[in-house]
Amino acid sequence: MTALQNEKLGSRTSSDTDDIPEKGGSPASNENPKDEDDYENLNYPKPWKFEKWFIGGYTQSRMVKFKSPKTMYKAINLFAGIAIMFYGYDQGVMSQVNLNPHYQELMGIAPIEGNSRNVAALGGIVSVYYGGTLIGALVAGSLADRMGRIKAVIFGCLWALLGAVLQASAYNITWMCFARVIAGVGVGAIDCVIPVWSAEVSSHQARGAFLAIEFFMNIGGLSLAYWIEYFAYLDPNHEMAWRTPLALQIVFIFIIGIGINFFPESPRWLMKMGREEEARNVLKATRDADVEYELKGIKKVVKYELETSGANHYAAMLFPKDKYSKQLRWRVFLAVWLQIMQELVGIGVITVYAVDLFQDAGFDLKLSKLLAGFNNISYMFSVVFAVFTLDRYGRRSTMVWGAVAMAVEMLIAGILDKYAQIKGPTQRSFGAGVATLTFIYTATFGATWLTTPWLYPTEIFPLNVRAKGGAWSVVGWSIGNGIITMITPFLFQAISFGTLLLLFGLNIFCIPFVILMYPETAGRSLEQMDTFFEHGGSWNVFKASHNIRDKGIDDWRWMKKMKAEDHEELEKGRKMSTAVRSPEEDEKDQRMSWRKRPVYTFRRKGSNAGIM
């Protein structure tokens, strides 16, 4: 990717100076030269009194050092990728454990087919994990602000370690459910903090590459778990076939829990705690350029954070008492609902229960497992396309057309699946059609919907509540996954091929929400996002855009991404060419023949809505 593309993806999430607001509604708008002295005399909070009871953490002497800052942030991003890989591994590890006959008998849930109680128990064992991730994310989001990102990650690792040990040694369903919740607490904590930590420590030039690495390794972890289980199942000892993959989680946990102690802490958090010299050293270790300007910018943001500390609480974000908190509540809703919609479009059904889907399409168990494994590999490589789709087409367009494509794929797959379940000479052909469309659907999801719900919160939440914003995002992910994994076994038994047709309907259901409620964040700084939430005054993006326009703000068309030329025009004090109708466009309308006009009008309106 070019430096400009990386800048567009990363400027809102990685560099603290990019989070310094400069216009109305932001801390900078109320500053004057006299305030400059205030940055040197901030009233820093005292260290949390319980911090000493938590092990590990950052010390400058222990931090690993590299000759080049580029090497440092590559190491940071690779390490963060391993943590995200663990999250994928842990999410996918139950896909074949559920099919193991020894596991089913030991848990008391055999036989599965035709037994509603056992079907409910199977879905329950999987879904209780997401109750744990919800709790872990909320706790870690608070701890990350109190005692630092690194200690919050280690806190998550301890819970994940206990959960992994208990899962691998479980002997009944109660034991397993308890272990799943504990493991969920740990993974939720890690998954909440790692993206925030890596974004705040890494140089913003590395963000585009990191986006690809992060989700590639995430799905790589899911695929790794699947293939380990596949080959373990070939062992006649079926007990070890399901215990071994669960125990291997411990390897990831030790790498993350021990390794993170040798990496730098977030410079923003260090500055917030008054540890300026340590923050400066971290920036020097991770930045090529002079760090004093960025350090000054961090001070400005920390000053604003300390002034608005009353809003940096979960309760204040849900039950606001002032205008600023009301803006945060709307951002929370957008982050949570986007994660829920990500699950509603059906990826959890396809990845966790892929073997059941292929068996329903007429394939035997052995071939169904192979197809599911290769589908995961295809899924992993499709993620690379997300970097280009998000950057080139924007968040809204990527999600809308991704949902349209997945809806069509699920509609056709559902129809084919109906005939694939009928014995006869054409059964194999219909089954092959279902398998092909399943592969295409998974790849479409990887290229469109996988990344956006995780990227979006880092773009809409202000820096002072970013950790808690990430926690709310994981809450939405937990709710969506918990519901889907709980009901999917019922759906396959109750409506069979109708499950795919239901996913067709859910994809269509999600499209209006994206079009009407989600502002386009591509190419915009956090300052511009603050402008939208402060001046929009409506949940409807189109109405909010008009409200912003009526207030005389040049950047008002929030349905469309910001291009480089738009920024140049704004910097020169002119209205964006995408924000107003030009005489050339009006003249083109008049010249258009009546036969071509409907198509042209449709394309123009689609372009104005940010979906074409």
mmCIF file with all atom_site columns, C-alpha atoms in Angstrom, residues 421-578:
data_model
loop_
_atom_site.group_PDB
_atom_site.id
_atom_site.type_symbol
_atom_site.label_atom_id
_atom_site.label_alt_id
_atom_site.label_comp_id
_atom_site.label_asym_id
_atom_site.label_entity_id
_atom_site.label_seq_id
_atom_site.pdbx_PDB_ins_code
_atom_site.Cartn_x
_atom_site.Cartn_y
_atom_site.Cartn_z
_atom_site.occupancy
_atom_site.B_iso_or_equiv
_atom_site.pdbx_formal_charge
_atom_site.auth_seq_id
_atom_site.auth_comp_id
_atom_site.auth_asym_id
_atom_site.auth_atom_id
_atom_site.pdbx_PDB_model_num
ATOM 1   C CA . GLN A 1 421 ? -31.228 -33.131 0.612  1.00 0.00 ? 421 GLN A CA 1
ATOM 2   C CA . ILE A 1 422 ? -33.326 -35.250 -1.778 1.00 0.00 ? 422 ILE A CA 1
ATOM 3   C CA . LYS A 1 423 ? -31.751 -38.610 -2.611 1.00 0.00 ? 423 LYS A CA 1
ATOM 4   C CA . GLY A 1 424 ? -31.214 -39.121 -6.307 1.00 0.00 ? 424 GLY A CA 1
ATOM 5   C CA . PRO A 1 425 ? -28.787 -38.755 -9.234 1.00 0.00 ? 425 PRO A CA 1
ATOM 6   C CA . THR A 1 426 ? -28.773 -34.931 -9.010 1.00 0.00 ? 426 THR A CA 1
ATOM 7   C CA . GLN A 1 427 ? -28.120 -34.753 -5.249 1.00 0.00 ? 427 GLN A CA 1
ATOM 8   C CA . ARG A 1 428 ? -24.353 -34.525 -5.680 1.00 0.00 ? 428 ARG A CA 1
ATOM 9   C CA . SER A 1 429 ? -24.641 -31.676 -8.202 1.00 0.00 ? 429 SER A CA 1
ATOM 10  C CA . PHE A 1 430 ? -26.914 -29.636 -5.961 1.00 0.00 ? 430 PHE A CA 1
ATOM 11  C CA . GLY A 1 431 ? -24.606 -30.334 -3.000 1.00 0.00 ? 431 GLY A CA 1
ATOM 12  C CA . ALA A 1 432 ? -21.616 -29.096 -4.992 1.00 0.00 ? 432 ALA A CA 1
ATOM 13  C CA . GLY A 1 433 ? -23.545 -25.906 -5.717 1.00 0.00 ? 433 GLY A CA 1
ATOM 14  C CA . VAL A 1 434 ? -24.212 -25.375 -1.999 1.00 0.00 ? 434 VAL A CA 1
ATOM 15  C CA . ALA A 1 435 ? -20.531 -25.938 -1.173 1.00 0.00 ? 435 ALA A CA 1
ATOM 16  C CA . THR A 1 436 ? -19.389 -23.511 -3.881 1.00 0.00 ? 436 THR A CA 1
ATOM 17  C CA . LEU A 1 437 ? -21.731 -20.762 -2.713 1.00 0.00 ? 437 LEU A CA 1
ATOM 18  C CA . THR A 1 438 ? -20.676 -21.342 0.897  1.00 0.00 ? 438 THR A CA 1
ATOM 19  C CA . PHE A 1 439 ? -17.045 -20.760 -0.112 1.00 0.00 ? 439 PHE A CA 1
ATOM 20  C CA . ILE A 1 440 ? -18.018 -17.619 -2.032 1.00 0.00 ? 440 ILE A CA 1
ATOM 21  C CA . TYR A 1 441 ? -20.139 -16.336 0.866  1.00 0.00 ? 441 TYR A CA 1
ATOM 22  C CA . THR A 1 442 ? -17.319 -16.794 3.389  1.00 0.00 ? 442 THR A CA 1
ATOM 23  C CA . ALA A 1 443 ? -14.828 -15.052 1.112  1.00 0.00 ? 443 ALA A CA 1
ATOM 24  C CA . THR A 1 444 ? -17.277 -12.189 0.561  1.00 0.00 ? 444 THR A CA 1
ATOM 25  C CA . PHE A 1 445 ? -17.674 -11.753 4.296  1.00 0.00 ? 445 PHE A CA 1
ATOM 26  C CA . GLY A 1 446 ? -13.900 -11.773 4.808  1.00 0.00 ? 446 GLY A CA 1
ATOM 27  C CA . ALA A 1 447 ? -13.437 -9.069  2.180  1.00 0.00 ? 447 ALA A CA 1
ATOM 28  C CA . THR A 1 448 ? -16.256 -6.826  3.433  1.00 0.00 ? 448 THR A CA 1
ATOM 29  C CA . TRP A 1 449 ? -17.864 -7.325  6.853  1.00 0.00 ? 449 TRP A CA 1
ATOM 30  C CA . LEU A 1 450 ? -15.120 -8.953  8.912  1.00 0.00 ? 450 LEU A CA 1
ATOM 31  C CA . THR A 1 451 ? -12.940 -5.895  9.481  1.00 0.00 ? 451 THR A CA 1
ATOM 32  C CA . THR A 1 452 ? -15.325 -2.933  9.594  1.00 0.00 ? 452 THR A CA 1
ATOM 33  C CA . PRO A 1 453 ? -17.010 -3.590  12.982 1.00 0.00 ? 453 PRO A CA 1
ATOM 34  C CA . TRP A 1 454 ? -13.560 -3.727  14.613 1.00 0.00 ? 454 TRP A CA 1
ATOM 35  C CA . LEU A 1 455 ? -12.150 -0.724  12.752 1.00 0.00 ? 455 LEU A CA 1
ATOM 36  C CA . TYR A 1 456 ? -15.215 1.494   13.194 1.00 0.00 ? 456 TYR A CA 1
ATOM 37  C CA . PRO A 1 457 ? -15.030 1.962   17.015 1.00 0.00 ? 457 PRO A CA 1
ATOM 38  C CA . THR A 1 458 ? -11.422 3.165   16.785 1.00 0.00 ? 458 THR A CA 1
ATOM 39  C CA . GLU A 1 459 ? -12.631 5.816   14.342 1.00 0.00 ? 459 GLU A CA 1
ATOM 40  C CA . ILE A 1 460 ? -15.714 7.130   16.141 1.00 0.00 ? 460 ILE A CA 1
ATOM 41  C CA . PHE A 1 461 ? -14.690 7.095   19.816 1.00 0.00 ? 461 PHE A CA 1
ATOM 42  C CA . PRO A 1 462 ? -12.634 9.997   21.204 1.00 0.00 ? 462 PRO A CA 1
ATOM 43  C CA . LEU A 1 463 ? -9.231  9.109   22.557 1.00 0.00 ? 463 LEU A CA 1
ATOM 44  C CA . ASN A 1 464 ? -10.245 9.712   26.163 1.00 0.00 ? 464 ASN A CA 1
ATOM 45  C CA . VAL A 1 465 ? -12.812 6.858   26.051 1.00 0.00 ? 465 VAL A CA 1
ATOM 46  C CA . ARG A 1 466 ? -11.184 4.658   23.427 1.00 0.00 ? 466 ARG A CA 1
ATOM 47  C CA . ALA A 1 467 ? -10.485 1.725   25.781 1.00 0.00 ? 467 ALA A CA 1
ATOM 48  C CA . LYS A 1 468 ? -14.090 1.669   26.970 1.00 0.00 ? 468 LYS A CA 1
ATOM 49  C CA . GLY A 1 469 ? -15.266 2.153   23.388 1.00 0.00 ? 469 GLY A CA 1
ATOM 50  C CA . GLY A 1 470 ? -13.359 -1.001  22.465 1.00 0.00 ? 470 GLY A CA 1
ATOM 51  C CA . ALA A 1 471 ? -15.005 -2.762  25.395 1.00 0.00 ? 471 ALA A CA 1
ATOM 52  C CA . TRP A 1 472 ? -18.479 -1.802  24.150 1.00 0.00 ? 472 TRP A CA 1
ATOM 53  C CA . SER A 1 473 ? -17.563 -3.172  20.734 1.00 0.00 ? 473 SER A CA 1
ATOM 54  C CA . VAL A 1 474 ? -16.668 -6.547  22.283 1.00 0.00 ? 474 VAL A CA 1
ATOM 55  C CA . VAL A 1 475 ? -19.966 -6.442  24.217 1.00 0.00 ? 475 VAL A CA 1
ATOM 56  C CA . GLY A 1 476 ? -21.856 -6.219  20.919 1.00 0.00 ? 476 GLY A CA 1
ATOM 57  C CA . TRP A 1 477 ? -19.742 -9.016  19.449 1.00 0.00 ? 477 TRP A CA 1
ATOM 58  C CA . SER A 1 478 ? -20.454 -11.184 22.511 1.00 0.00 ? 478 SER A CA 1
ATOM 59  C CA . ILE A 1 479 ? -24.206 -10.607 22.337 1.00 0.00 ? 479 ILE A CA 1
ATOM 60  C CA . GLY A 1 480 ? -24.356 -11.386 18.615 1.00 0.00 ? 480 GLY A CA 1
ATOM 61  C CA . ASN A 1 481 ? -22.191 -14.507 18.860 1.00 0.00 ? 481 ASN A CA 1
ATOM 62  C CA . GLY A 1 482 ? -23.960 -15.770 21.965 1.00 0.00 ? 482 GLY A CA 1
ATOM 63  C CA . ILE A 1 483 ? -27.386 -15.590 20.354 1.00 0.00 ? 483 ILE A CA 1
ATOM 64  C CA . ILE A 1 484 ? -26.330 -17.066 17.009 1.00 0.00 ? 484 ILE A CA 1
ATOM 65  C CA . THR A 1 485 ? -24.339 -19.988 18.434 1.00 0.00 ? 485 THR A CA 1
ATOM 66  C CA . MET A 1 486 ? -27.181 -20.800 20.826 1.00 0.00 ? 486 MET A CA 1
ATOM 67  C CA . ILE A 1 487 ? -29.971 -21.013 18.242 1.00 0.00 ? 487 ILE A CA 1
ATOM 68  C CA . THR A 1 488 ? -28.082 -22.395 15.218 1.00 0.00 ? 488 THR A CA 1
ATOM 69  C CA . PRO A 1 489 ? -28.289 -26.112 16.224 1.00 0.00 ? 489 PRO A CA 1
ATOM 70  C CA . PHE A 1 490 ? -32.061 -25.671 16.606 1.00 0.00 ? 490 PHE A CA 1
ATOM 71  C CA . LEU A 1 491 ? -32.300 -23.993 13.208 1.00 0.00 ? 491 LEU A CA 1
ATOM 72  C CA . PHE A 1 492 ? -30.509 -26.793 11.374 1.00 0.00 ? 492 PHE A CA 1
ATOM 73  C CA . GLN A 1 493 ? -32.776 -29.395 12.931 1.00 0.00 ? 493 GLN A CA 1
ATOM 74  C CA . ALA A 1 494 ? -36.015 -27.408 12.687 1.00 0.00 ? 494 ALA A CA 1
ATOM 75  C CA . ILE A 1 495 ? -35.848 -25.707 9.272  1.00 0.00 ? 495 ILE A CA 1
ATOM 76  C CA . SER A 1 496 ? -32.776 -27.282 7.660  1.00 0.00 ? 496 SER A CA 1
ATOM 77  C CA . PHE A 1 497 ? -32.196 -25.492 4.302  1.00 0.00 ? 497 PHE A CA 1
ATOM 78  C CA . GLY A 1 498 ? -34.439 -22.696 5.575  1.00 0.00 ? 498 GLY A CA 1
ATOM 79  C CA . THR A 1 499 ? -31.513 -21.589 7.748  1.00 0.00 ? 499 THR A CA 1
ATOM 80  C CA . LEU A 1 500 ? -29.738 -20.292 4.644  1.00 0.00 ? 500 LEU A CA 1
ATOM 81  C CA . LEU A 1 501 ? -32.908 -18.547 3.475  1.00 0.00 ? 501 LEU A CA 1
ATOM 82  C CA . LEU A 1 502 ? -33.155 -16.926 6.917  1.00 0.00 ? 502 LEU A CA 1
ATOM 83  C CA . LEU A 1 503 ? -29.615 -15.609 6.468  1.00 0.00 ? 503 LEU A CA 1
ATOM 84  C CA . PHE A 1 504 ? -30.704 -14.155 3.124  1.00 0.00 ? 504 PHE A CA 1
ATOM 85  C CA . GLY A 1 505 ? -33.426 -12.213 4.934  1.00 0.00 ? 505 GLY A CA 1
ATOM 86  C CA . LEU A 1 506 ? -31.098 -11.059 7.721  1.00 0.00 ? 506 LEU A CA 1
ATOM 87  C CA . ASN A 1 507 ? -28.581 -9.676  5.224  1.00 0.00 ? 507 ASN A CA 1
ATOM 88  C CA . ILE A 1 508 ? -31.349 -7.659  3.571  1.00 0.00 ? 508 ILE A CA 1
ATOM 89  C CA . PHE A 1 509 ? -32.512 -6.560  7.037  1.00 0.00 ? 509 PHE A CA 1
ATOM 90  C CA . CYS A 1 510 ? -29.082 -5.077  7.862  1.00 0.00 ? 510 CYS A CA 1
ATOM 91  C CA . ILE A 1 511 ? -28.704 -2.952  4.710  1.00 0.00 ? 511 ILE A CA 1
ATOM 92  C CA . PRO A 1 512 ? -31.071 -0.074  5.667  1.00 0.00 ? 512 PRO A CA 1
ATOM 93  C CA . PHE A 1 513 ? -29.355 0.325   9.048  1.00 0.00 ? 513 PHE A CA 1
ATOM 94  C CA . VAL A 1 514 ? -25.981 0.832   7.370  1.00 0.00 ? 514 VAL A CA 1
ATOM 95  C CA . ILE A 1 515 ? -27.358 3.278   4.809  1.00 0.00 ? 515 ILE A CA 1
ATOM 96  C CA . LEU A 1 516 ? -29.406 5.363   7.242  1.00 0.00 ? 516 LEU A CA 1
ATOM 97  C CA . MET A 1 517 ? -27.461 5.299   10.514 1.00 0.00 ? 517 MET A CA 1
ATOM 98  C CA . TYR A 1 518 ? -23.725 4.961   9.898  1.00 0.00 ? 518 TYR A CA 1
ATOM 99  C CA . PRO A 1 519 ? -21.657 7.988   8.837  1.00 0.00 ? 519 PRO A CA 1
ATOM 100 C CA . GLU A 1 520 ? -18.756 7.401   6.485  1.00 0.00 ? 520 GLU A CA 1
ATOM 101 C CA . THR A 1 521 ? -15.469 7.500   8.407  1.00 0.00 ? 521 THR A CA 1
ATOM 102 C CA . ALA A 1 522 ? -13.039 6.761   5.550  1.00 0.00 ? 522 ALA A CA 1
ATOM 103 C CA . GLY A 1 523 ? -10.577 9.591   5.009  1.00 0.00 ? 523 GLY A CA 1
ATOM 104 C CA . ARG A 1 524 ? -11.761 11.595  8.031  1.00 0.00 ? 524 ARG A CA 1
ATOM 105 C CA . SER A 1 525 ? -9.879  12.536  11.179 1.00 0.00 ? 525 SER A CA 1
ATOM 106 C CA . LEU A 1 526 ? -11.271 12.148  14.680 1.00 0.00 ? 526 LEU A CA 1
ATOM 107 C CA . GLU A 1 527 ? -11.785 15.895  14.781 1.00 0.00 ? 527 GLU A CA 1
ATOM 108 C CA . GLN A 1 528 ? -14.164 15.601  11.830 1.00 0.00 ? 528 GLN A CA 1
ATOM 109 C CA . MET A 1 529 ? -15.978 12.725  13.555 1.00 0.00 ? 529 MET A CA 1
ATOM 110 C CA . ASP A 1 530 ? -16.474 14.952  16.598 1.00 0.00 ? 530 ASP A CA 1
ATOM 111 C CA . THR A 1 531 ? -18.013 17.549  14.291 1.00 0.00 ? 531 THR A CA 1
ATOM 112 C CA . PHE A 1 532 ? -20.564 15.030  13.036 1.00 0.00 ? 532 PHE A CA 1
ATOM 113 C CA . PHE A 1 533 ? -21.666 13.862  16.468 1.00 0.00 ? 533 PHE A CA 1
ATOM 114 C CA . GLU A 1 534 ? -21.746 17.380  17.896 1.00 0.00 ? 534 GLU A CA 1
ATOM 115 C CA . HIS A 1 535 ? -23.636 19.111  15.085 1.00 0.00 ? 535 HIS A CA 1
ATOM 116 C CA . GLY A 1 536 ? -25.564 16.268  13.386 1.00 0.00 ? 536 GLY A CA 1
ATOM 117 C CA . GLY A 1 537 ? -28.450 16.170  15.824 1.00 0.00 ? 537 GLY A CA 1
ATOM 118 C CA . SER A 1 538 ? -30.126 13.123  14.237 1.00 0.00 ? 538 SER A CA 1
ATOM 119 C CA . TRP A 1 539 ? -29.747 9.348   13.992 1.00 0.00 ? 539 TRP A CA 1
ATOM 120 C CA . ASN A 1 540 ? -30.432 9.651   10.248 1.00 0.00 ? 540 ASN A CA 1
ATOM 121 C CA . VAL A 1 541 ? -27.149 10.306  8.413  1.00 0.00 ? 541 VAL A CA 1
ATOM 122 C CA . PHE A 1 542 ? -28.906 12.159  5.589  1.00 0.00 ? 542 PHE A CA 1
ATOM 123 C CA . LYS A 1 543 ? -30.761 14.491  7.957  1.00 0.00 ? 543 LYS A CA 1
ATOM 124 C CA . ALA A 1 544 ? -27.657 14.939  10.117 1.00 0.00 ? 544 ALA A CA 1
ATOM 125 C CA . SER A 1 545 ? -25.685 15.898  7.007  1.00 0.00 ? 545 SER A CA 1
ATOM 126 C CA . HIS A 1 546 ? -28.255 18.572  6.146  1.00 0.00 ? 546 HIS A CA 1
ATOM 127 C CA . ASN A 1 547 ? -28.155 19.879  9.722  1.00 0.00 ? 547 ASN A CA 1
ATOM 128 C CA . ILE A 1 548 ? -24.386 20.193  9.474  1.00 0.00 ? 548 ILE A CA 1
ATOM 129 C CA . ARG A 1 549 ? -24.671 21.943  6.114  1.00 0.00 ? 549 ARG A CA 1
ATOM 130 C CA . ASP A 1 550 ? -27.220 24.399  7.526  1.00 0.00 ? 550 ASP A CA 1
ATOM 131 C CA . LYS A 1 551 ? -24.689 25.354  10.212 1.00 0.00 ? 551 LYS A CA 1
ATOM 132 C CA . GLY A 1 552 ? -22.238 26.445  7.522  1.00 0.00 ? 552 GLY A CA 1
ATOM 133 C CA . ILE A 1 553 ? -19.763 23.581  7.931  1.00 0.00 ? 553 ILE A CA 1
ATOM 134 C CA . ASP A 1 554 ? -18.070 22.722  4.634  1.00 0.00 ? 554 ASP A CA 1
ATOM 135 C CA . ASP A 1 555 ? -17.618 19.002  5.290  1.00 0.00 ? 555 ASP A CA 1
ATOM 136 C CA . TRP A 1 556 ? -21.273 18.068  5.483  1.00 0.00 ? 556 TRP A CA 1
ATOM 137 C CA . ARG A 1 557 ? -21.870 15.102  3.188  1.00 0.00 ? 557 ARG A CA 1
ATOM 138 C CA . TRP A 1 558 ? -21.342 12.237  5.641  1.00 0.00 ? 558 TRP A CA 1
ATOM 139 C CA . MET A 1 559 ? -22.636 9.564   3.297  1.00 0.00 ? 559 MET A CA 1
ATOM 140 C CA . LYS A 1 560 ? -19.444 9.734   1.221  1.00 0.00 ? 560 LYS A CA 1
ATOM 141 C CA . LYS A 1 561 ? -15.770 9.150   1.964  1.00 0.00 ? 561 LYS A CA 1
ATOM 142 C CA . MET A 1 562 ? -13.313 12.020  2.058  1.00 0.00 ? 562 MET A CA 1
ATOM 143 C CA . LYS A 1 563 ? -10.802 12.020  -0.774 1.00 0.00 ? 563 LYS A CA 1
ATOM 144 C CA . ALA A 1 564 ? -7.367  13.632  -0.834 1.00 0.00 ? 564 ALA A CA 1
ATOM 145 C CA . GLU A 1 565 ? -8.614  16.429  -3.108 1.00 0.00 ? 565 GLU A CA 1
ATOM 146 C CA . ASP A 1 566 ? -11.489 17.123  -0.689 1.00 0.00 ? 566 ASP A CA 1
ATOM 147 C CA . HIS A 1 567 ? -8.995  17.707  2.121  1.00 0.00 ? 567 HIS A CA 1
ATOM 148 C CA . GLU A 1 568 ? -6.983  20.020  -0.109 1.00 0.00 ? 568 GLU A CA 1
ATOM 149 C CA . GLU A 1 569 ? -10.053 22.111  -0.921 1.00 0.00 ? 569 GLU A CA 1
ATOM 150 C CA . LEU A 1 570 ? -11.058 22.311  2.733  1.00 0.00 ? 570 LEU A CA 1
ATOM 151 C CA . GLU A 1 571 ? -7.553  23.432  3.681  1.00 0.00 ? 571 GLU A CA 1
ATOM 152 C CA . LYS A 1 572 ? -7.821  26.193  1.091  1.00 0.00 ? 572 LYS A CA 1
ATOM 153 C CA . GLY A 1 573 ? -11.109 27.345  2.609  1.00 0.00 ? 573 GLY A CA 1
ATOM 154 C CA . ARG A 1 574 ? -13.322 26.170  -0.266 1.00 0.00 ? 574 ARG A CA 1
ATOM 155 C CA . LYS A 1 575 ? -16.332 23.904  -0.135 1.00 0.00 ? 575 LYS A CA 1
ATOM 156 C CA . MET A 1 576 ? -15.674 20.355  -1.225 1.00 0.00 ? 576 MET A CA 1
ATOM 157 C CA . SER A 1 577 ? -16.519 19.469  -4.799 1.00 0.00 ? 577 SER A CA 1
ATOM 158 C CA . THR A 1 578 ? -18.389 16.422  -3.459 1.00 0.00 ? 578 THR A CA 1
#
